[in-house]
CSV table of C-alpha atoms and ligand atoms in Angstrom, one decimal:
chain,number,residue,atom,x,y,z
Z,12,MET,CA,-0.2,0.0,0.1
Z,13,LYS,CA,1.3,3.5,-0.8
Z,14,LEU,CA,0.0,6.0,1.2
Z,15,LEU,CA,0.1,9.8,1.0
Z,16,HIS,CA,-0.1,11.3,4.5
Z,17,VAL,CA,-1.2,15.0,4.6
Z,18,ASP,CA,-1.1,17.2,7.8
Z,19,SER,CA,-2.2,20.9,7.9
Z,20,SER,CA,-2.7,21.9,11.3
Z,21,PRO,CA,-0.3,25.1,12.0
Z,22,LYS,CA,0.1,24.0,15.4
Z,23,GLY,CA,3.3,21.9,15.0
Z,24,GLU,CA,3.9,19.4,17.9
Z,25,HIS,CA,0.9,20.6,19.9
Z,26,SER,CA,-1.5,19.8,17.0
Z,27,ASN,CA,-4.5,17.4,18.1
Z,28,SER,CA,-4.8,16.3,14.3
Z,29,ARG,CA,-1.1,15.7,13.7
Z,30,ALA,CA,-1.1,13.5,16.7
Z,31,LEU,CA,-4.2,11.5,15.4
Z,32,SER,CA,-2.8,11.0,11.9
Z,33,ARG,CA,0.6,10.0,13.5
Z,34,TYR,CA,-1.3,7.4,15.8
Z,35,PHE,CA,-3.4,6.0,12.5
Z,36,VAL,CA,-0.2,5.8,10.3
Z,37,ASP,CA,1.6,3.8,13.1
Z,38,ARG,CA,-1.5,1.5,13.6
Z,39,LEU,CA,-1.7,0.9,9.8
Z,40,GLY,CA,2.1,0.2,9.6
Z,41,GLU,CA,1.5,-2.7,12.2
Z,42,ARG,CA,-1.1,-4.3,9.9
Z,43,VAL,CA,0.4,-3.5,6.4
Z,44,PRO,CA,4.0,-4.5,6.4
Z,45,ASP,CA,4.8,-3.2,2.9
Z,46,LEU,CA,3.4,0.3,3.8
Z,47,GLU,CA,4.9,3.1,1.8
Z,48,ILE,CA,4.6,6.5,3.0
Z,49,ASP,CA,4.8,9.9,1.4
Z,50,TYR,CA,4.5,12.7,3.7
Z,51,LEU,CA,3.4,16.1,3.1
Z,52,ASP,CA,2.9,19.0,5.5
Z,53,VAL,CA,0.9,21.7,3.8
Z,54,ALA,CA,1.4,24.1,6.7
Z,55,ALA,CA,5.0,23.7,6.8
Z,56,GLU,CA,5.3,23.8,3.0
Z,57,PRO,CA,2.1,25.5,1.6
Z,58,LEU,CA,0.5,25.4,-1.7
Z,59,SER,CA,-0.2,28.7,-3.3
Z,60,PRO,CA,-3.7,29.7,-3.7
Z,61,PRO,CA,-5.0,29.8,-7.4
Z,62,SER,CA,-3.5,33.1,-9.0
Z,63,GLY,CA,-5.0,34.9,-11.8
Z,64,LEU,CA,-2.4,33.0,-14.2
Z,65,PHE,CA,-3.1,29.6,-12.3
Z,66,THR,CA,-7.1,30.0,-13.2
Z,67,ARG,CA,-6.3,30.8,-16.8
Z,68,ALA,CA,-3.9,28.1,-17.2
Z,69,ILE,CA,-5.7,25.2,-15.9
Z,70,TYR,CA,-8.6,25.8,-18.5
Z,71,THR,CA,-6.3,26.2,-21.4
Z,72,PRO,CA,-5.4,23.0,-23.2
Z,73,PRO,CA,-2.0,21.9,-22.6
Z,74,PRO,CA,-0.6,22.4,-25.8
Z,75,GLU,CA,-1.7,26.0,-25.9
Z,76,ARG,CA,-0.1,26.8,-22.5
Z,77,THR,CA,2.6,29.3,-22.3
Z,78,ASP,CA,5.9,28.6,-20.7
Z,79,GLU,CA,4.7,30.9,-17.9
Z,80,MET,CA,1.7,29.0,-17.5
Z,81,ASN,CA,3.4,25.7,-17.2
Z,82,VAL,CA,5.7,27.1,-14.6
Z,83,GLU,CA,2.6,28.3,-12.7
Z,84,LEU,CA,1.2,24.7,-12.8
Z,85,ALA,CA,4.4,23.0,-12.0
Z,86,ALA,CA,3.7,22.6,-8.2
Z,87,SER,CA,0.1,21.6,-8.7
Z,88,ASP,CA,1.2,19.1,-11.4
Z,89,ARG,CA,3.5,17.4,-8.9
Z,90,LEU,CA,1.0,17.3,-6.2
Z,91,CYS,CA,-1.3,15.6,-8.4
Z,92,GLU,CA,1.2,13.0,-9.6
Z,93,ARG,CA,1.7,12.2,-6.0
Z,94,ALA,CA,-1.5,11.9,-5.0
Z,95,LEU,CA,-2.4,9.7,-8.1
Z,96,ASP,CA,0.7,7.6,-7.4
Z,97,ALA,CA,-0.6,6.6,-4.0
Z,98,ASN,CA,-3.4,4.1,-3.3
Z,99,ALA,CA,-4.6,5.6,-0.2
Z,100,LEU,CA,-4.8,9.0,1.1
Z,101,VAL,CA,-5.0,10.0,5.0
Z,102,MET,CA,-5.5,13.9,5.5
Z,103,ALA,CA,-5.6,15.4,8.8
Z,104,MET,CA,-6.8,19.1,9.7
Z,105,PRO,CA,-8.3,21.1,12.3
Z,106,MET,CA,-11.8,22.7,11.6
Z,107,HIS,CA,-11.3,26.6,11.4
Z,108,ASN,CA,-14.4,28.6,11.3
Z,109,PHE,CA,-16.5,25.7,10.7
Z,110,SER,CA,-14.6,24.6,7.5
Z,111,MET,CA,-11.2,23.5,6.5
Z,112,PRO,CA,-8.0,25.5,7.2
Z,113,ALA,CA,-6.8,27.9,4.5
Z,114,ALA,CA,-3.5,25.6,4.1
Z,115,PHE,CA,-5.7,22.6,3.3
Z,116,LYS,CA,-8.1,24.4,1.1
Z,117,ALA,CA,-5.1,25.5,-1.1
Z,118,PHE,CA,-4.2,22.0,-1.1
Z,119,VAL,CA,-7.5,21.1,-2.5
Z,120,ASP,CA,-7.5,23.8,-5.0
Z,121,ASN,CA,-4.3,22.3,-6.4
Z,122,LEU,CA,-5.4,18.9,-6.5
Z,123,VAL,CA,-8.8,19.3,-8.3
Z,124,ARG,CA,-7.6,19.8,-11.9
Z,125,VAL,CA,-9.5,19.3,-15.0
Z,126,GLY,CA,-7.8,16.8,-17.4
Z,127,VAL,CA,-5.4,15.7,-14.4
Z,128,THR,CA,-7.5,14.4,-11.6
Z,129,TYR,CA,-10.7,14.4,-13.3
Z,130,THR,CA,-12.2,14.5,-17.1
Z,131,PHE,CA,-15.5,14.6,-18.7
Z,132,ASN,CA,-17.1,11.5,-20.1
Z,133,GLU,CA,-19.1,11.5,-23.3
Z,134,ASP,CA,-22.1,12.5,-21.5
Z,135,GLY,CA,-20.4,15.6,-20.1
Z,136,ARG,CA,-20.3,14.3,-16.7
Z,137,PRO,CA,-17.3,14.6,-14.5
Z,138,VAL,CA,-15.3,11.2,-14.0
Z,139,GLY,CA,-12.8,11.6,-11.0
Z,140,ARG,CA,-9.7,9.5,-11.1
Z,141,PHE,CA,-9.4,8.8,-7.5
Z,142,GLY,CA,-12.3,6.0,-7.4
Z,143,ARG,CA,-9.9,3.4,-6.4
Z,144,HIS,CA,-8.1,5.2,-3.6
Z,145,ARG,CA,-8.8,4.5,-0.1
Z,146,VAL,CA,-9.3,7.9,1.9
Z,147,LEU,CA,-9.5,8.9,5.2
Z,148,PHE,CA,-10.2,12.3,6.8
Z,149,ILE,CA,-9.2,13.1,10.3
Z,150,THR,CA,-10.6,16.4,11.8
Z,151,SER,CA,-10.1,17.9,15.1
Z,152,ARG,CA,-12.6,20.4,16.4
Z,153,GLY,CA,-12.8,22.6,19.4
Z,154,ALA,CA,-16.6,22.3,19.8
Z,155,ASP,CA,-18.9,19.3,19.4
Z,156,LEU,CA,-20.5,19.3,16.2
Z,157,ARG,CA,-21.8,15.5,16.1
Z,158,ALA,CA,-24.8,14.8,14.5
Z,159,GLY,CA,-28.0,15.0,16.6
Z,160,GLY,CA,-26.5,17.8,18.8
Z,161,PRO,CA,-27.4,21.5,18.6
Z,162,MET,CA,-24.2,22.6,16.8
Z,163,ALA,CA,-24.5,19.7,13.9
Z,164,HIS,CA,-26.0,22.2,11.4
Z,165,MET,CA,-22.6,24.3,11.7
Z,166,ASP,CA,-20.4,21.5,10.3
Z,167,ALA,CA,-19.6,23.0,6.9
Z,168,LEU,CA,-16.4,21.0,6.9
Z,169,THR,CA,-17.6,17.5,6.3
Z,170,PRO,CA,-20.0,18.5,3.1
Z,171,ALA,CA,-16.9,20.7,1.6
Z,172,LEU,CA,-14.6,17.4,1.8
Z,173,ARG,CA,-17.3,15.2,0.4
Z,174,ALA,CA,-18.1,17.5,-2.4
Z,175,ALA,CA,-14.4,18.3,-3.5
Z,176,PHE,CA,-13.3,14.9,-3.3
Z,177,GLY,CA,-16.5,13.2,-4.4
Z,178,PHE,CA,-15.8,15.4,-7.8
Z,179,ILE,CA,-12.5,13.5,-8.2
Z,180,GLY,CA,-13.9,10.1,-7.9
Z,181,VAL,CA,-13.7,9.4,-3.9
Z,182,SER,CA,-17.2,7.9,-3.4
Z,183,ALA,CA,-16.8,6.5,0.1
Z,184,PRO,CA,-14.5,8.7,2.2
Z,185,GLU,CA,-14.2,7.6,5.9
Z,186,PHE,CA,-14.3,10.2,8.5
Z,187,VAL,CA,-12.8,10.3,12.0
Z,188,ASP,CA,-13.7,13.6,13.9
Z,189,ALA,CA,-12.2,14.2,17.4
Z,190,GLN,CA,-14.7,16.5,19.2
Z,191,PRO,CA,-15.0,18.4,21.5
Z,192,LEU,CA,-11.2,18.9,22.2
Z,193,GLN,CA,-11.3,22.7,23.1
Z,194,PHE,CA,-14.5,23.9,24.4
Z,195,ALA,CA,-14.8,21.1,26.8
Z,196,ASP,CA,-13.7,19.8,30.3
Z,197,ARG,CA,-10.5,17.5,30.6
Z,198,ALA,CA,-12.9,14.5,30.9
Z,199,ALA,CA,-14.9,15.1,27.7
Z,200,HIS,CA,-11.7,16.0,26.0
Z,201,GLU,CA,-10.0,12.9,26.9
Z,202,ALA,CA,-13.2,10.9,25.9
Z,203,ALA,CA,-13.0,12.5,22.5
Z,204,LEU,CA,-9.4,11.7,21.9
Z,205,ALA,CA,-10.2,8.0,23.0
Z,206,ARG,CA,-13.4,7.6,20.7
Z,207,ALA,CA,-11.2,9.0,17.6
Z,208,LYS,CA,-8.4,6.4,18.5
Z,209,ALA,CA,-11.0,3.6,18.9
Z,210,GLU,CA,-12.2,4.5,15.5
Z,211,LEU,CA,-8.8,4.9,13.7
Z,212,ASP,CA,-8.0,1.4,15.1
Z,213,GLY,CA,-11.0,0.0,13.3
Z,214,VAL,CA,-10.1,1.8,10.1
Z,215,ALA,CA,-6.4,0.6,10.1
Z,216,ARG,CA,-8.2,-3.0,10.8
Z,217,GLU,CA,-10.2,-2.6,7.8
Z,218,TRP,CA,-7.4,-1.4,5.6
Z,219,GLY,CA,-4.9,-4.0,6.8
Z,220,GLY,CA,-7.7,-6.5,5.4
Z,221,GLY,CA,-9.0,-7.6,8.9
Z,222,LEU,CA,-5.3,-9.3,9.8
Z,223,PRO,CA,-4.3,-9.1,13.3
Z,224,ALA,CA,-1.6,-6.3,14.0
Z,225,GLN,CA,2.1,-7.6,13.9
Z,226,GLY,CA,3.1,-8.0,17.5
Z,227,SER,CA,-0.3,-8.5,19.0
Z,228,GLU,CA,-1.1,-11.3,21.1
Z,229,LYS,CA,-2.9,-13.0,18.4
Z,230,GLN,CA,-0.2,-12.9,15.9
Z,231,LYS,CA,2.4,-14.3,18.4
Z,232,ALA,CA,0.0,-17.3,19.3
T,304,FMN,C1,-8.5,30.0,13.6
T,304,FMN,C2,-9.1,29.0,14.4
T,304,FMN,C3,-10.6,28.6,14.3
T,304,FMN,C4,-11.3,27.6,14.5
T,304,FMN,N1,-12.6,27.3,14.4
T,304,FMN,C5,-13.3,26.3,15.0
T,304,FMN,C6,-14.4,26.1,14.6
T,304,FMN,O1,-15.1,26.7,13.8
T,304,FMN,N2,-15.3,25.3,15.2
T,304,FMN,C7,-14.4,24.5,16.2
T,304,FMN,O2,-15.2,23.4,16.6
T,304,FMN,N3,-13.3,24.5,16.6
T,304,FMN,C8,-12.6,25.7,15.9
T,304,FMN,N4,-11.3,25.8,16.5
T,304,FMN,C9,-10.6,24.9,17.3
T,304,FMN,C10,-9.8,23.9,16.5
T,304,FMN,O3,-10.6,23.3,15.7
T,304,FMN,C11,-9.6,22.8,17.6
T,304,FMN,O4,-8.8,23.3,18.8
T,304,FMN,C12,-8.7,21.7,17.0
T,304,FMN,O5,-8.3,20.7,18.1
T,304,FMN,C13,-7.3,22.1,16.6
T,304,FMN,O6,-6.7,21.0,15.8
T,304,FMN,P1,-5.0,20.9,15.5
T,304,FMN,O7,-4.6,20.8,17.2
T,304,FMN,O8,-4.7,19.9,14.9
T,304,FMN,O9,-4.6,22.5,15.0
T,304,FMN,C14,-10.6,27.0,15.7
T,304,FMN,C15,-9.1,27.0,15.9
T,304,FMN,C16,-8.6,28.0,15.3
T,304,FMN,C17,-7.3,28.1,15.6
């Protein structure tokens, strides 16, 4: 399995979403011995938001692009190649003002590319190229926006991720949302992290084909 692991929190070592994505990758590595990891930190190495030139270049057919346009698209081209080259994506982010942080939005804007990560079929419908990728989003939230709660309607992050990645072919992404982590007492914070870790264990088990983790009691027996 080749995994593209993306972190996007600006909080470095103090980040909840980074700790959770690291936890997941460690659990996955115990189950998938040939796990290959391509790591991308879009907070430390930010992608540029679309410039005027970029927006013209992406809709210009490749043979007609100027050298200037090709230079402008180079980082996005490389990003798309990296993501298409993987067969699994884990993307971790904090919720910022009810949606994704700006660094992750720039990542999305550089990844959703006509003719590269999606094309149109004969009926004019978009066809994404990530239909075979396993995809997991790990999000961390200060408040509790879980379904059924009073703040659930304010979660603009989950639908935004579903729409953008659905457009490039991801039909069944998995979500592990750690919440509430900030506007909560210590017990609720700890419980939220424990819930998220249990869910991440489940995704690692599923992605590992249900095999026991290497080094676990079952494996040793
Ligand atoms: C600029 C900013 C905006 C935030 N907006 C929200 C928000 O809209 N809803 C929410 O639940 N938490 C919000 N938070 C809290 C973070 O989502 C929360 O602390 C999260 O655990 C941070 O994850 P991280 O440690 O990986 O950065 C915000 C935090 C910051 C810094």
